XYZ file of C-alpha atoms in Angstrom:
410
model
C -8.200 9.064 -30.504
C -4.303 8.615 -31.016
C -3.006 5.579 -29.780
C 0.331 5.041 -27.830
C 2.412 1.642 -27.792
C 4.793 1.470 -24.639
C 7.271 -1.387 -24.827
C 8.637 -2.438 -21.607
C 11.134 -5.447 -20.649
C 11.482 -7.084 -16.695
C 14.458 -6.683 -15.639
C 14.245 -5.472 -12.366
C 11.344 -3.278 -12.318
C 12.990 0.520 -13.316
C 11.515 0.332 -16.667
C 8.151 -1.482 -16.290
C 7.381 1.330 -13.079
C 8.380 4.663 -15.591
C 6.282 2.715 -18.366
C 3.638 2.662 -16.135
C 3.835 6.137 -14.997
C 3.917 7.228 -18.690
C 0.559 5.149 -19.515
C -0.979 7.443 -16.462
C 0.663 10.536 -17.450
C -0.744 10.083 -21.172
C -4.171 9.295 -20.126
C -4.279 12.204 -18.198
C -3.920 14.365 -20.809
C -6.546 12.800 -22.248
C -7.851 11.862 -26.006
C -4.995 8.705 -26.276
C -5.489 4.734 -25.895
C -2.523 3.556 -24.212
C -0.843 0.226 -24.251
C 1.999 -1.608 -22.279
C 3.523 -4.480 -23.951
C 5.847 -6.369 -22.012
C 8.295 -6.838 -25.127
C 9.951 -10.294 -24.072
C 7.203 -11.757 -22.546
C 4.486 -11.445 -25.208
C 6.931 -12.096 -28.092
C 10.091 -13.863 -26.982
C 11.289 -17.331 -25.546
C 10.914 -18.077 -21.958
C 14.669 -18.498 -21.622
C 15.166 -14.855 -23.333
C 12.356 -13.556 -20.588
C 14.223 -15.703 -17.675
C 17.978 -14.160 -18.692
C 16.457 -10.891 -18.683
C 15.161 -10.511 -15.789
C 16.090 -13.776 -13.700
C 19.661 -14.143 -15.281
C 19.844 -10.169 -14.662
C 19.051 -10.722 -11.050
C 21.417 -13.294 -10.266
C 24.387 -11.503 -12.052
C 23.898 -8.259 -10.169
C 23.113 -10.395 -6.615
C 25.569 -13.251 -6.678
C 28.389 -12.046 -10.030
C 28.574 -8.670 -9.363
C 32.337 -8.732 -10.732
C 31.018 -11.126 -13.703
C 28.079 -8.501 -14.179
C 30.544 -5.325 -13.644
C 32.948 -7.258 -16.467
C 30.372 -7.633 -19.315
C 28.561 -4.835 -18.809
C 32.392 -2.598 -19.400
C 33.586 -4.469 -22.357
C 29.895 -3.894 -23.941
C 30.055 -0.289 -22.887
C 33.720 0.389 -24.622
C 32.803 -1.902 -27.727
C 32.709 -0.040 -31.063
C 29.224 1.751 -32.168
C 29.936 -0.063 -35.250
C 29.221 -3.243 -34.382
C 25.426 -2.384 -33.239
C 24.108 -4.776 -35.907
C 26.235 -7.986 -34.810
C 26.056 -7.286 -31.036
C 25.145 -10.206 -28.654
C 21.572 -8.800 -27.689
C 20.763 -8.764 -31.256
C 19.623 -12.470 -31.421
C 17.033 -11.638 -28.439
C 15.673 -8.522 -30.809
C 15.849 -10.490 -33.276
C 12.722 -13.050 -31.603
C 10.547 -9.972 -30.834
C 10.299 -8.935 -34.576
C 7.368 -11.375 -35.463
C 5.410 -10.623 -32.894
C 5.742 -7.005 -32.694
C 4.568 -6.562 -35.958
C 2.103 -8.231 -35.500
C 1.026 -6.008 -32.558
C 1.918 -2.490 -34.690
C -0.418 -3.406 -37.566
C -3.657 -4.901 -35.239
C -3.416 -1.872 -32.452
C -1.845 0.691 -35.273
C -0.079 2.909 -32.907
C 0.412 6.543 -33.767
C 3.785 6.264 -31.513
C 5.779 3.651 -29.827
C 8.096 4.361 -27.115
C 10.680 1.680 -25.996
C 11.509 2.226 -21.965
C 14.118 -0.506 -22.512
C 17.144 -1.178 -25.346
C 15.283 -4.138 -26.609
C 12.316 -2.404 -27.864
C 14.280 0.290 -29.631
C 16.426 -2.513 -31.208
C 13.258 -4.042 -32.120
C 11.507 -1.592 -33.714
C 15.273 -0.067 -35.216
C 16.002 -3.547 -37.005
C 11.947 -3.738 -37.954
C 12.435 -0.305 -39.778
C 15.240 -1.724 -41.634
C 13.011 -3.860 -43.779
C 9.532 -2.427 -43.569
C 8.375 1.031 -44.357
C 6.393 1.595 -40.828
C 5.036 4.992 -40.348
C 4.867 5.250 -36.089
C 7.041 7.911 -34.709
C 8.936 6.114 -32.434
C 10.911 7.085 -28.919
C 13.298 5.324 -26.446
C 14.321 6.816 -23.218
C 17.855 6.850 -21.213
C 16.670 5.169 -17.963
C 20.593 5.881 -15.687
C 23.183 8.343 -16.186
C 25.313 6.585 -18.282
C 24.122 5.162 -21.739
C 24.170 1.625 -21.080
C 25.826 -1.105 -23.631
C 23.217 -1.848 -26.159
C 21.870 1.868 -26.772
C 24.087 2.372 -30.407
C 21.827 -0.837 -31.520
C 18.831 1.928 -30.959
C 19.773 4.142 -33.437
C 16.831 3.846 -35.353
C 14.253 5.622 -32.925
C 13.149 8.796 -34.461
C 13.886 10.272 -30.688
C 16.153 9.665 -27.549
C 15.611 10.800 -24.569
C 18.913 11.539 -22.646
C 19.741 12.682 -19.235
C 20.488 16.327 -20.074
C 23.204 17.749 -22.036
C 26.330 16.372 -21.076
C 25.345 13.241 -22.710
C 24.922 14.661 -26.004
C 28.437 13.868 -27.537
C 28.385 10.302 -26.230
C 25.120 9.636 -28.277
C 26.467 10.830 -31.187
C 29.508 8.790 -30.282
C 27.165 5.978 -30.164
C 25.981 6.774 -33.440
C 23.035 8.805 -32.853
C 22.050 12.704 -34.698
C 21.737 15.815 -32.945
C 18.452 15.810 -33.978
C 17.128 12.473 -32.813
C 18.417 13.981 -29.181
C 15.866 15.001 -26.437
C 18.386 16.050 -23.465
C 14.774 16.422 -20.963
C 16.073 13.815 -18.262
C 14.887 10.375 -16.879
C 10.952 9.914 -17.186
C 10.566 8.553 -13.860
C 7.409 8.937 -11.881
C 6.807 12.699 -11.346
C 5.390 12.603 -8.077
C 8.168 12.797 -6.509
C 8.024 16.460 -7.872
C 5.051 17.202 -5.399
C 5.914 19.643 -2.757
C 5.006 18.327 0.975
C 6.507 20.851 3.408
C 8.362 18.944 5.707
C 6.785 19.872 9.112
C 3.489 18.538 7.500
C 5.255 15.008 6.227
C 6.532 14.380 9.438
C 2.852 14.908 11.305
C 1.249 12.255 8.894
C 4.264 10.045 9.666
C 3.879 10.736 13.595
C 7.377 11.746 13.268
C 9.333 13.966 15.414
C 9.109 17.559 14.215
C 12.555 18.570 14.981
C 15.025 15.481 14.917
C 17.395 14.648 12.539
C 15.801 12.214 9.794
C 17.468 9.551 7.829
C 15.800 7.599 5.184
C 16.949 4.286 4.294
C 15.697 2.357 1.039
C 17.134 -1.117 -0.009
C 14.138 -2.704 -0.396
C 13.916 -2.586 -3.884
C 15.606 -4.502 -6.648
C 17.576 -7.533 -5.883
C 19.803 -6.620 -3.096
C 19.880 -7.827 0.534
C 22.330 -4.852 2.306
C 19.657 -3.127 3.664
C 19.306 -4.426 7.239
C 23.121 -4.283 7.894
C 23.404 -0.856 6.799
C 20.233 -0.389 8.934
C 22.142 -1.322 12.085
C 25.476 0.414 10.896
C 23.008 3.869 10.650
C 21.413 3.007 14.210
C 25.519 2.198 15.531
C 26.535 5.658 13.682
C 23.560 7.410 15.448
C 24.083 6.035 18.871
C 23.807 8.555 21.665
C 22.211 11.413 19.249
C 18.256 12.037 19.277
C 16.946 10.738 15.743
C 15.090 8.937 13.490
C 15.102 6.607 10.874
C 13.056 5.237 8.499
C 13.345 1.912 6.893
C 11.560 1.128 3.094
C 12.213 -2.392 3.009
C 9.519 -2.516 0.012
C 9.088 -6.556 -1.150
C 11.754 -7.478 1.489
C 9.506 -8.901 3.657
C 12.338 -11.205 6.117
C 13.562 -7.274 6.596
C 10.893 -6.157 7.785
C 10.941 -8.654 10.051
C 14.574 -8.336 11.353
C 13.902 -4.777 11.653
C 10.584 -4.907 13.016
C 12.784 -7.377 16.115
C 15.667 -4.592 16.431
C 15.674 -3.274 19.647
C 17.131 0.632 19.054
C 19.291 2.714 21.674
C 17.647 5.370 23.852
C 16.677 8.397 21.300
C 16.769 6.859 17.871
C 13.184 6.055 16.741
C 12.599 3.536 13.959
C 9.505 3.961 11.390
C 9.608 0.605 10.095
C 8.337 0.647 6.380
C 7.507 -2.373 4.197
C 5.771 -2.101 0.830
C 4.337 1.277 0.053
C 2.896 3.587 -2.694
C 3.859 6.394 -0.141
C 7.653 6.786 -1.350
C 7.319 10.746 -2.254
C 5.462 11.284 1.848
C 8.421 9.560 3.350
C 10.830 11.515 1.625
C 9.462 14.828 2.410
C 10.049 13.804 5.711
C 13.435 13.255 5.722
C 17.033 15.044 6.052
C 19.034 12.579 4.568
C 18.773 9.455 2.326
C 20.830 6.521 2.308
C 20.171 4.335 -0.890
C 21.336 2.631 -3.700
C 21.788 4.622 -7.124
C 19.822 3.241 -9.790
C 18.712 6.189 -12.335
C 15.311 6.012 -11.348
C 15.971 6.220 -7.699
C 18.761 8.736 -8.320
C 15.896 11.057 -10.105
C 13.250 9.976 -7.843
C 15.923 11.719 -4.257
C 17.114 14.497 -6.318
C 13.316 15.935 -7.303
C 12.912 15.951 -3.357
C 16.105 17.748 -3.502
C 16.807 15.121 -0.645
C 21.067 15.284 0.086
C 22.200 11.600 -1.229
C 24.414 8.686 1.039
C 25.059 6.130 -1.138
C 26.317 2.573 -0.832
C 29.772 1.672 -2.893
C 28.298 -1.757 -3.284
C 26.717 -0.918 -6.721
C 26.892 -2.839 -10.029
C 27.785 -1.083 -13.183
C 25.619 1.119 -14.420
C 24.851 2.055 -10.709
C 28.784 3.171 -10.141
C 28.703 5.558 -13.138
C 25.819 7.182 -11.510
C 27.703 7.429 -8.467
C 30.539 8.797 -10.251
C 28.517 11.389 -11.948
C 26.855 13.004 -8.955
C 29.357 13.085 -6.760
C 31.774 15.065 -9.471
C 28.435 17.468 -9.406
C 28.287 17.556 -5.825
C 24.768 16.275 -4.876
C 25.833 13.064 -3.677
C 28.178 11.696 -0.984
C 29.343 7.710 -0.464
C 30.178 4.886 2.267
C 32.024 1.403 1.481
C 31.701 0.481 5.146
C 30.102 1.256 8.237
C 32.958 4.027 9.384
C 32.867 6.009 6.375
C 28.763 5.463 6.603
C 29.423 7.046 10.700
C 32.138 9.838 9.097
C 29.724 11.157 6.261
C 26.078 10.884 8.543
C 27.561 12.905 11.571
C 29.122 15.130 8.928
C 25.461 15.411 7.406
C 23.596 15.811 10.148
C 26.102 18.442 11.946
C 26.375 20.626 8.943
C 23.002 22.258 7.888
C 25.094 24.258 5.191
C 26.574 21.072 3.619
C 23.014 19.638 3.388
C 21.544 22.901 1.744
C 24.574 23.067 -1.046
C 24.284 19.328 -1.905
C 20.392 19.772 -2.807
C 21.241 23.061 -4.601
C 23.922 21.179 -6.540
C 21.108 19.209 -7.550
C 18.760 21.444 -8.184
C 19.470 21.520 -12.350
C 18.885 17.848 -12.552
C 15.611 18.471 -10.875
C 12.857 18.609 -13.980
C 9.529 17.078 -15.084
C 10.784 15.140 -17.479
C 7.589 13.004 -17.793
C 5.312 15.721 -17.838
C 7.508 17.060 -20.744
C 8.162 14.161 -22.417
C 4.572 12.983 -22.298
C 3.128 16.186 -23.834
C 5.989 16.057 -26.843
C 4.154 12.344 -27.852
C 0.991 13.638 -27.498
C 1.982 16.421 -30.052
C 2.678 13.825 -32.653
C 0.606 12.987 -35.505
C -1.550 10.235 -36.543
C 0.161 7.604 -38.370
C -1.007 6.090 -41.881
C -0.836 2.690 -42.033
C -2.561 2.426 -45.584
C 0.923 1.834 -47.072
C 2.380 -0.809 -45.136
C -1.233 -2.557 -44.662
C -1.562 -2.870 -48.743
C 1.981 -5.295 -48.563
C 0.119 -8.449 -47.945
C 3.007 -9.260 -45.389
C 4.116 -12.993 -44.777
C 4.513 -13.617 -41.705
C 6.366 -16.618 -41.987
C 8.959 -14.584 -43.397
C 9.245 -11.747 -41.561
C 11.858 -12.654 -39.460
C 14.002 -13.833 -42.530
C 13.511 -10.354 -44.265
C 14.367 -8.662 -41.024
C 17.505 -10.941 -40.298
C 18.643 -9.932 -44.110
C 18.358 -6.529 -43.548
C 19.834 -6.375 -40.555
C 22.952 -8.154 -41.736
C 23.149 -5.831 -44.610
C 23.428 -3.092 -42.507
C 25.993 -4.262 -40.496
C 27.858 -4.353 -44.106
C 27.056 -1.190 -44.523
C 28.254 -0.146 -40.896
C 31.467 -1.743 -41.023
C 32.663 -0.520 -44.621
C 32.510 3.381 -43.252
């Protein structure tokens, strides 16, 4: 049976959801033992896990211009610096442990849903001979800071094409390069006919739809842009459906909103359901992080999005809006101006989802069956060293400083 090592890190929940959907994926092709290792957690300090994820939060809730700041001087900094960069120390703390965990569950293939892991197991590989075939994955369409401190993956996984020069910008080779797209879940790939969504919903069969979903993440927009869609809507027969996912004092506000004659309001809160309610709708409103970005366009769903993004979010914005598929609001006119526009112009609708129709893939599906096609690994070579553990970071902080040596003098 060949054996599969996903490393995953909290931050938000992007990656640990499309590590999750790989595990099931993978086991449904059957013959592997999968594994999800939540990287910081099982092998770094609490403060690491907390600035990950909690720090994260905070920044992107409370700092967005602090957030917005680091993340673009990171992003611009030189490729060459990938063994000195400030994430580095936090890889650095995972190395013990992960080794530990690669020669006890000898995986055949790791693959790193986050930067850290592929930092990890790139600065591991720089002082032990391991013989995994190991894969990262691209989770937004923009390679975040921190990717060129990946290098050593045997694969990437990027968006699609046009981010092939920027990788090997970042210092990647055309050959580590899988342009397949995001590996988000794939269900969102399942084809509900939209008369037949709207009858499990109880939903009107005919009237304009408009999904909205903020309930995800760390952001607390989504019942103001609720009423701005009901205010926009006013006097026009249609419906609207609020996610409000964890967002549970939402729910409640929304659950208390009293709506104007002829808009009807499915009031959502947590749900497995995403892919149903989508299929029922015209129109999404939304943030646009890359999983959510994949998630609307494999429903081929026309996109309103929110200017009140943080970084990585914005350069997704930027993207699909130069291709088309997606259309924006920074207040609740613009919101009004671009809903009416969507909802009066069938032809505008059916042009932004076949703008986004080349976007639209299985890039799980694909990407799963490509580690399933690896080989088994032989760990008799790396299992004769004997290793120290005690020393293992040491070795692995030497080598990774030589590097950076090596890096800088080209």
């Amino acid at each position: 049976m060949k054996k599969v090592l996903i490393l995953t890190v909290t931050a938000g929940n992007g990656h640990n959801a499309c590590s999750a959907a790989m595990k099931k994926k993978l086991e449904e092709l059957g013959g592997m033992e999968v594994k999800i290792v939540d990287l910081l957690k099982a092998y770094s300090t609490k403060l690491n896990v907390w600035v990950a994820d909690g720090g994260y939060n905070l920044a992107v809730s409370k700092l967005p211009k602090i957030y917005d700041a680091f993340f673009n001087k990171y992003l611009n900094a030189p490729p060459k610096k990938r063994y000195s960069s400030p994430s580095q120390g936090v890889a650095l703390s995972c190395v013990e442990g992960l080794l530990k965990e690669i020669l006890e569950f000898q995986p055949d293939v790791i693959y790193a849903s986050h930067f850290y892991g592929a930092m990890a197991i790139t600065d591991l590989k720089l002082a032990y001979n391991l013989p995994f075939v190991s894969f990262s994955a691209a989770l937004d369409y923009v390679l975040t800071p921190f990717w060129e401190s990946g290098v050593g993956v045997d694969y990437f996984v990027i968006p699609n094409d046009d981010f092939i020069d920027y990788s090997l910008y970042k210092g990647y080779r055309r050959e580590q390069l899988l342009p397949i797209g995001l590996p988000v879940n794939g269900r969102t790939l399942e084809v509900m006919d939209k008369a037949k969504a709207r009858e499990i919903l109880k939903l009107d069969k005919d009237d304009f739809t408009v999904m909205i979903m903020f309930g995800g993440g760390h952001w607390n927009g989504g019942f103001k842009i609720f009423k701005q869609t009901v205010k926009a809507l006013d006097g026009c027969e249609a419906q609207i459906i609020m996610i409000n996912g964890k967002n549970e004092a939402g729910f409640k506000k929304v659950a208390a909103f009293k709506p104007p004659r002829g808009i009807k309001v499915l009031n959502v809160g947590f749900t497995t359901e995403i892919p149903t309610y989508m299929s029922a709708a015209d129109v999404i409103l939304n943030k646009f992080g890359g999983t959510s970005v994949t998630e609307m366009i494999n429903k081929g769903l026309p996109m309103l999005i929110t200017e009140k993004l943080v970084a990585q979010e914005k350069y997704n914005l930027v993207y699909f809006k130069a291709k088309g598929a997606a259309l924006s609001f920074k207040n609740g006119k613009t919101l009004k101006e671009n809903l009416l526009k969507l909802m009066n112009r069938k032809d505008l609708r059916e042009q932004m989802t076949k703008n986004s129709a080349p976007f639209k893939r299985d890039a799980i599906g694909e990407f799963a069956k490509i580690i399933a096609a690896q080989p088994k690994a032989d760990y008799s070579g790396i299992l004769s060293e004997n290793i120290d553990f005690k020393q293992v970071k040491k070795r692995v902080e030497c080598a990774v400083k030589a590097a950076d040596k090596t890096e800088k003098r080209k």
